[in-house]
Short mmCIF file of C-alpha atoms in Angstrom, two decimals:
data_model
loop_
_atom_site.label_atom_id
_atom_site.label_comp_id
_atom_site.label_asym_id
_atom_site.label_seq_id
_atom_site.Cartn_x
_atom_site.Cartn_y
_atom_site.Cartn_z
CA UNK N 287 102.05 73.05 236.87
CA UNK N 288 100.99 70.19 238.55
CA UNK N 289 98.41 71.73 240.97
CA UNK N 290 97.19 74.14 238.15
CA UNK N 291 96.25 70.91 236.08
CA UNK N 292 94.24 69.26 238.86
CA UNK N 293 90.74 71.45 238.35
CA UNK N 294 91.10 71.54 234.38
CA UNK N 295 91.79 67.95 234.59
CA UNK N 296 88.63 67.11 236.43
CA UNK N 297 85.95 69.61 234.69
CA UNK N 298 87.20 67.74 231.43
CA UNK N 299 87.01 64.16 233.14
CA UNK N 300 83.46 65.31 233.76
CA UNK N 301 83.37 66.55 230.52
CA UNK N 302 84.20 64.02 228.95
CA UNK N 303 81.79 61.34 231.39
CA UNK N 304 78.73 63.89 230.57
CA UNK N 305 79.69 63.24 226.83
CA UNK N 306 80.42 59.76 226.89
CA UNK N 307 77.01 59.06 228.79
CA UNK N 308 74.67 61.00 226.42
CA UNK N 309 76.09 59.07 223.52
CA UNK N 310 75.51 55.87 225.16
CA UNK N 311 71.76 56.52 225.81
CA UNK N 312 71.52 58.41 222.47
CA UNK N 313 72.61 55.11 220.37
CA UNK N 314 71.38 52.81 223.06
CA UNK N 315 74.97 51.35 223.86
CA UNK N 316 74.35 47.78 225.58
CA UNK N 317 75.05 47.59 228.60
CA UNK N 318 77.37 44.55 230.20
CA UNK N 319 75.86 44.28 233.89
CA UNK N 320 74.08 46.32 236.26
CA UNK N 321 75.86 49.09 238.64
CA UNK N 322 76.18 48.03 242.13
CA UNK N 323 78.27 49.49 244.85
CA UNK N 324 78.95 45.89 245.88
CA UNK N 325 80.34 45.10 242.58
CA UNK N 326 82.27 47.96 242.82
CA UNK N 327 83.82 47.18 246.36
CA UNK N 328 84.40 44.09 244.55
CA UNK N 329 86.25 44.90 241.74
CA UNK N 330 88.32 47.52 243.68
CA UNK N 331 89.42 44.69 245.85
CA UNK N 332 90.63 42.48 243.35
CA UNK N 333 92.68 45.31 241.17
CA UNK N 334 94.08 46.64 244.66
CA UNK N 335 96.82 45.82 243.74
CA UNK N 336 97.24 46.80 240.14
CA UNK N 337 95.95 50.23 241.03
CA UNK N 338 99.30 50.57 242.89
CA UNK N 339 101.14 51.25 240.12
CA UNK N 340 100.03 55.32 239.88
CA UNK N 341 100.76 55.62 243.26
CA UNK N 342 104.05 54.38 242.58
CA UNK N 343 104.90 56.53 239.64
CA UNK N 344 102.98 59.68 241.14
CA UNK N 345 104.48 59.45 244.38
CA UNK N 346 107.84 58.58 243.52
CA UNK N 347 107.84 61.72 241.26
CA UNK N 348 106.37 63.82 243.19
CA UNK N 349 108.67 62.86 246.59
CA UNK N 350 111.43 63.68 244.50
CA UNK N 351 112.83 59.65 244.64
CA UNK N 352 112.68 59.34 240.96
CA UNK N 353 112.14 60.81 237.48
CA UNK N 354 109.29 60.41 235.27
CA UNK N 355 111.59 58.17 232.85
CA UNK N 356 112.86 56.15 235.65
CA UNK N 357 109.50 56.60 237.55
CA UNK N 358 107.71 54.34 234.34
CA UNK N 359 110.56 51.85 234.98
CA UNK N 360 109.94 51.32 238.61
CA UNK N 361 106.25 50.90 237.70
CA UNK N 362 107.36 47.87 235.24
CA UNK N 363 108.91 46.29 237.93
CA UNK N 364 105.98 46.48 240.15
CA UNK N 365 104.00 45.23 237.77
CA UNK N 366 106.19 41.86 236.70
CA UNK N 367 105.09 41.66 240.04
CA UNK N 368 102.72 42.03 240.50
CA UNK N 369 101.71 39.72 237.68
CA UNK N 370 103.96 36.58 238.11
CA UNK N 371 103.73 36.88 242.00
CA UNK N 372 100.63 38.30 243.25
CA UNK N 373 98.24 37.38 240.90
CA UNK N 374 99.86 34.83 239.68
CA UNK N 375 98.25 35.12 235.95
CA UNK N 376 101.35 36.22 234.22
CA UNK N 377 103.34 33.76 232.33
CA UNK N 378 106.53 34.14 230.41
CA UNK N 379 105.04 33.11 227.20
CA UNK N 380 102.43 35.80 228.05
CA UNK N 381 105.61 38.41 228.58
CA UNK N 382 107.02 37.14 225.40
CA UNK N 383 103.69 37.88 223.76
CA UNK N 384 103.42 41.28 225.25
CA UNK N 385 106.80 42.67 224.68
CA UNK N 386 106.53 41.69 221.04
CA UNK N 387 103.34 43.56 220.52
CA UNK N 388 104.19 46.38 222.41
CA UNK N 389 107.04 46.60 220.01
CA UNK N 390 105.05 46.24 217.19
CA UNK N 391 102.71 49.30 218.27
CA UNK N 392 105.80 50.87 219.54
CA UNK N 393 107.20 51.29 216.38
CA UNK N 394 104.30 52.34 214.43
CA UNK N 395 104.28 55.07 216.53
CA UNK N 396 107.91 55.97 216.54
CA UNK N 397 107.92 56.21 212.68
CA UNK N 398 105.43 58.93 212.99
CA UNK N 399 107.50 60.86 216.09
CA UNK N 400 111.04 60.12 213.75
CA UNK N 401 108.92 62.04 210.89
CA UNK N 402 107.88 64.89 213.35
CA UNK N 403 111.16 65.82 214.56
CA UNK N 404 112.57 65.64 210.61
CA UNK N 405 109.70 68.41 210.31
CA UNK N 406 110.94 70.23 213.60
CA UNK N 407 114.13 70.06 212.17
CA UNK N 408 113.05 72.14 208.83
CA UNK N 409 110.83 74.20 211.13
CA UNK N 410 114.30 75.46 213.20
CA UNK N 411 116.15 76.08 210.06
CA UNK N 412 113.65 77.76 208.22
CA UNK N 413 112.43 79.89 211.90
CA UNK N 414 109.21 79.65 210.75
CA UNK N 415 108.13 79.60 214.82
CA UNK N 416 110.07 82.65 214.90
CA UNK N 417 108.74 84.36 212.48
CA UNK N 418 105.23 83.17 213.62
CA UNK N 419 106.11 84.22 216.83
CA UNK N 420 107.14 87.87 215.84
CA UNK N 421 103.73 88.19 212.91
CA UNK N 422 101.55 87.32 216.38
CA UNK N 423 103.36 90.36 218.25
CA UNK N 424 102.80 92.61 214.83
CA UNK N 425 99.20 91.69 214.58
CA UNK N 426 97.26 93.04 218.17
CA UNK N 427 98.67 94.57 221.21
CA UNK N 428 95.35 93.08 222.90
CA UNK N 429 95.96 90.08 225.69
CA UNK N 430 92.85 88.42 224.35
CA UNK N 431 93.79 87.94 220.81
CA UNK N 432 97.51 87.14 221.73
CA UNK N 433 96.23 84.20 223.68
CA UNK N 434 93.85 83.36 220.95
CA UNK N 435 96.86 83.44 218.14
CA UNK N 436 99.02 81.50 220.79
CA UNK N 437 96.32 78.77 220.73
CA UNK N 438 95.91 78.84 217.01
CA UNK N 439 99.73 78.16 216.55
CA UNK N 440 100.26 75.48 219.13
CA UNK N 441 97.05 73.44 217.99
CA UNK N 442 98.00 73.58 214.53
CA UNK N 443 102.07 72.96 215.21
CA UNK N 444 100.35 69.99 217.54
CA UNK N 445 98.64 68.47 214.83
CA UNK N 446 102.21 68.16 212.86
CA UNK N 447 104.89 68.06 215.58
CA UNK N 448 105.11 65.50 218.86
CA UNK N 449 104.92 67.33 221.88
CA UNK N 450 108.41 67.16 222.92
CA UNK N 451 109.13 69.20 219.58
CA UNK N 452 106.22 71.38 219.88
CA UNK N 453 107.66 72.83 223.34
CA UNK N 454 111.50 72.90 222.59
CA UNK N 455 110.92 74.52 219.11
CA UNK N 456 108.68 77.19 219.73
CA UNK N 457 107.95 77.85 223.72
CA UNK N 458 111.22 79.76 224.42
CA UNK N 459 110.50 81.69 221.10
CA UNK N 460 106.93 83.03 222.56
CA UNK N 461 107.88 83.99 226.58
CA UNK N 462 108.81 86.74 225.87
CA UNK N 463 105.66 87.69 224.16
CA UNK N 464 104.49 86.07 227.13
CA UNK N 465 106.13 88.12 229.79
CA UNK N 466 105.64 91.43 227.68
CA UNK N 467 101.76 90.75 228.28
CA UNK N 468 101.72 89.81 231.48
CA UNK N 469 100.72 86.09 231.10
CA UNK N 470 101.44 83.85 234.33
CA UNK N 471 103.52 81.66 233.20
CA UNK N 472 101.83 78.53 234.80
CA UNK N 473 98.96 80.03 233.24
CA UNK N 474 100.46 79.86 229.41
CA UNK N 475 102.19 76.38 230.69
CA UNK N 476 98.62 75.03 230.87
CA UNK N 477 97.02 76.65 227.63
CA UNK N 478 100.49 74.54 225.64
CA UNK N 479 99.68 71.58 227.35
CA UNK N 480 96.28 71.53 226.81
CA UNK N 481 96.70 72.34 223.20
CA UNK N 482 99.31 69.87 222.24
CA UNK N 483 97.11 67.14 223.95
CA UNK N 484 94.00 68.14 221.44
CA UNK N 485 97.19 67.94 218.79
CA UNK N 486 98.38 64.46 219.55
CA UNK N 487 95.30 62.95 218.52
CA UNK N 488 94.44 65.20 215.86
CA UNK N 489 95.80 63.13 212.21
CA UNK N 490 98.13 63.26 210.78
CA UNK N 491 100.66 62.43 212.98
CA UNK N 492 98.59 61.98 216.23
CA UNK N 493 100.82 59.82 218.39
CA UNK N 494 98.30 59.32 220.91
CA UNK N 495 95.45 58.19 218.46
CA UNK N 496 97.94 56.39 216.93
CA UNK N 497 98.88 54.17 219.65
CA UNK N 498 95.50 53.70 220.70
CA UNK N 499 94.12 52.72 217.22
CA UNK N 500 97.52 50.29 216.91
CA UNK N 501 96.32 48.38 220.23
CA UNK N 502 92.81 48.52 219.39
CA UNK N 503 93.45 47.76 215.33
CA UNK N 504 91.14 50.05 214.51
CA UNK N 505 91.51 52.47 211.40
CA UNK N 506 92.94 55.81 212.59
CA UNK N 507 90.53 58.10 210.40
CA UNK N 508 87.51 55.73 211.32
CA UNK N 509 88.39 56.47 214.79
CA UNK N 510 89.03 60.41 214.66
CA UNK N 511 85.35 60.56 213.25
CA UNK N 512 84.35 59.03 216.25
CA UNK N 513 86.64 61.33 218.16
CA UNK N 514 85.43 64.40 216.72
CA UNK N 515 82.68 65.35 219.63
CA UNK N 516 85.25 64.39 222.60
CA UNK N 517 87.51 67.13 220.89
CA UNK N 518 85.33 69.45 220.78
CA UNK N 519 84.70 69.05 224.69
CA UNK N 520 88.60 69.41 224.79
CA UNK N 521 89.05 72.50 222.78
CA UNK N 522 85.79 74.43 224.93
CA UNK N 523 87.84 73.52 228.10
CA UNK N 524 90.87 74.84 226.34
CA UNK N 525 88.78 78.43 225.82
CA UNK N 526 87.73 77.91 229.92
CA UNK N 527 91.18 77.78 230.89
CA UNK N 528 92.44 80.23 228.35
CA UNK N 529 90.42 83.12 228.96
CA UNK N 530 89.08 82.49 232.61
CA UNK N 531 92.70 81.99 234.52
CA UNK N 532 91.54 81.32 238.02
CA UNK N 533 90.21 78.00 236.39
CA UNK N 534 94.15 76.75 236.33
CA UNK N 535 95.83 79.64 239.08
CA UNK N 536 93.14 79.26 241.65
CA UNK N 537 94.31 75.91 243.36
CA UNK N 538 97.93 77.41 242.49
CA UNK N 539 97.41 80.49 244.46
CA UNK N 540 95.51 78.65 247.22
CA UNK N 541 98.12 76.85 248.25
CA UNK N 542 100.86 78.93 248.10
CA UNK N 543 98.90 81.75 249.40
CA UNK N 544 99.34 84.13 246.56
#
């Protein structure tokens, strides 16, 4: 899942960078200094440091030392530091200030996940993902409107559910769907995550927006106007890797020589 992610994750990087730079010429964003490569060498060396912390997580995952959960908790550690050690700008009053707004943000957020699963809840006793599920495999025997369907329900059950629920509830409802037309599974893996990203900052619940507009204190709808174009980039790279697999499977197959 990992490797299939890598090429989809950089065409929408550029994506997004293509995007983000015609709207800054377009509306004439100022600019805050001049690009150098000496500036750049610059800054690199002074956040050095700092920019260990994915290489911690990432390679602590992926070497099999640690979980995600307990990979985020070894990057905390790093970074305390980090911060009170190496660059010696960390305070305890600035902790203090820190953990108290993180908790602040952190339960904004958390009131819209506790909502979601209360709505995941009703979703599993009412099997509407079931049903859903079994109305898509009615509908078209064709693999191109299946996949179409499959992207309809997970971007509107992302829009409404955290992820977590999203992919408990209703993925082991649709593999066999999957499986019956011949879908790689990496393949489908990709088209849920990609789909329940779009959905976690698509209002209302939005979890990512959410936490983002809670740091920022900016209003969430103000923001999702803004965010409007950037999801559209999203959603076309969702149709790329939908409908042209080799976009996700080719690295995949590459490497493992199949």
């Amino acid at each position: 899942m990992f490797l299939a992610g890598v090429i989809p994750g950089i065409l929408g990087g550029g994506m997004m960078m293509g995007l983000a730079y015609y709207l800054a010429v377009r509306y004439d964003f100022p600019r805050e200094e001049a690009f150098s490569l000496r500036m750049l060498w610059e800054k690199f060396r002074a956040a050095s440091w700092a920019l260990m912390l994915p290489v911690i997580i990432l390679g602590g995952i992926f070497g099999g030392i640690v979980t995600a959960t307990e990979g985020a908790g070894l990057a905390v550690v790093a970074a305390l530091f980090i911060g009170f050690v190496v660059y010696r700008e960390l305070t305890l009053q600035h902790l203090y200030k820190c953990m108290v707004r993180a908790s602040v943000q952190t339960a904004a957020v958390m009131l819209l996940v506790a909502a979601s699963a209360l709505l995941g809840l009703y979703l599993t006793e009412a099997r509407l993902p079931q049903q859903m599920a079994q109305a898509i495999l009615g509908l078209t025997d064709s693999p191109v409107v299946v996949l179409m369907l499959l992207n309809l329900l997970f971007l509107v059950l992302g829009m409404f559910l955290h992820g977590a629920a999203a992919i408990i509830l209703v993925v082991p409802m649709v593999l066999p769907l999957v499986h019956q037309f011949g879908i790689d599974p990496i393949h489908f893996g990709l088209i849920v995550t990609l789909n329940l990203a779009i959905g976690q900052q698509t209002p209302p619940v939005a979890s990512v927006l959410a936490t983002s507009c809670a740091i920022a204190k900016i209003d969430i709808w103000t923001t999702t106007r803004a965010n409007l174009p950037f999801i559209g980039v999203l959603v076309a790279l969702l149709m790329l890797v939908t409908y042209v697999p080799s976009v996700s499977l080719g690295l995949v197959n590459w490497v493992y020589g199949s």
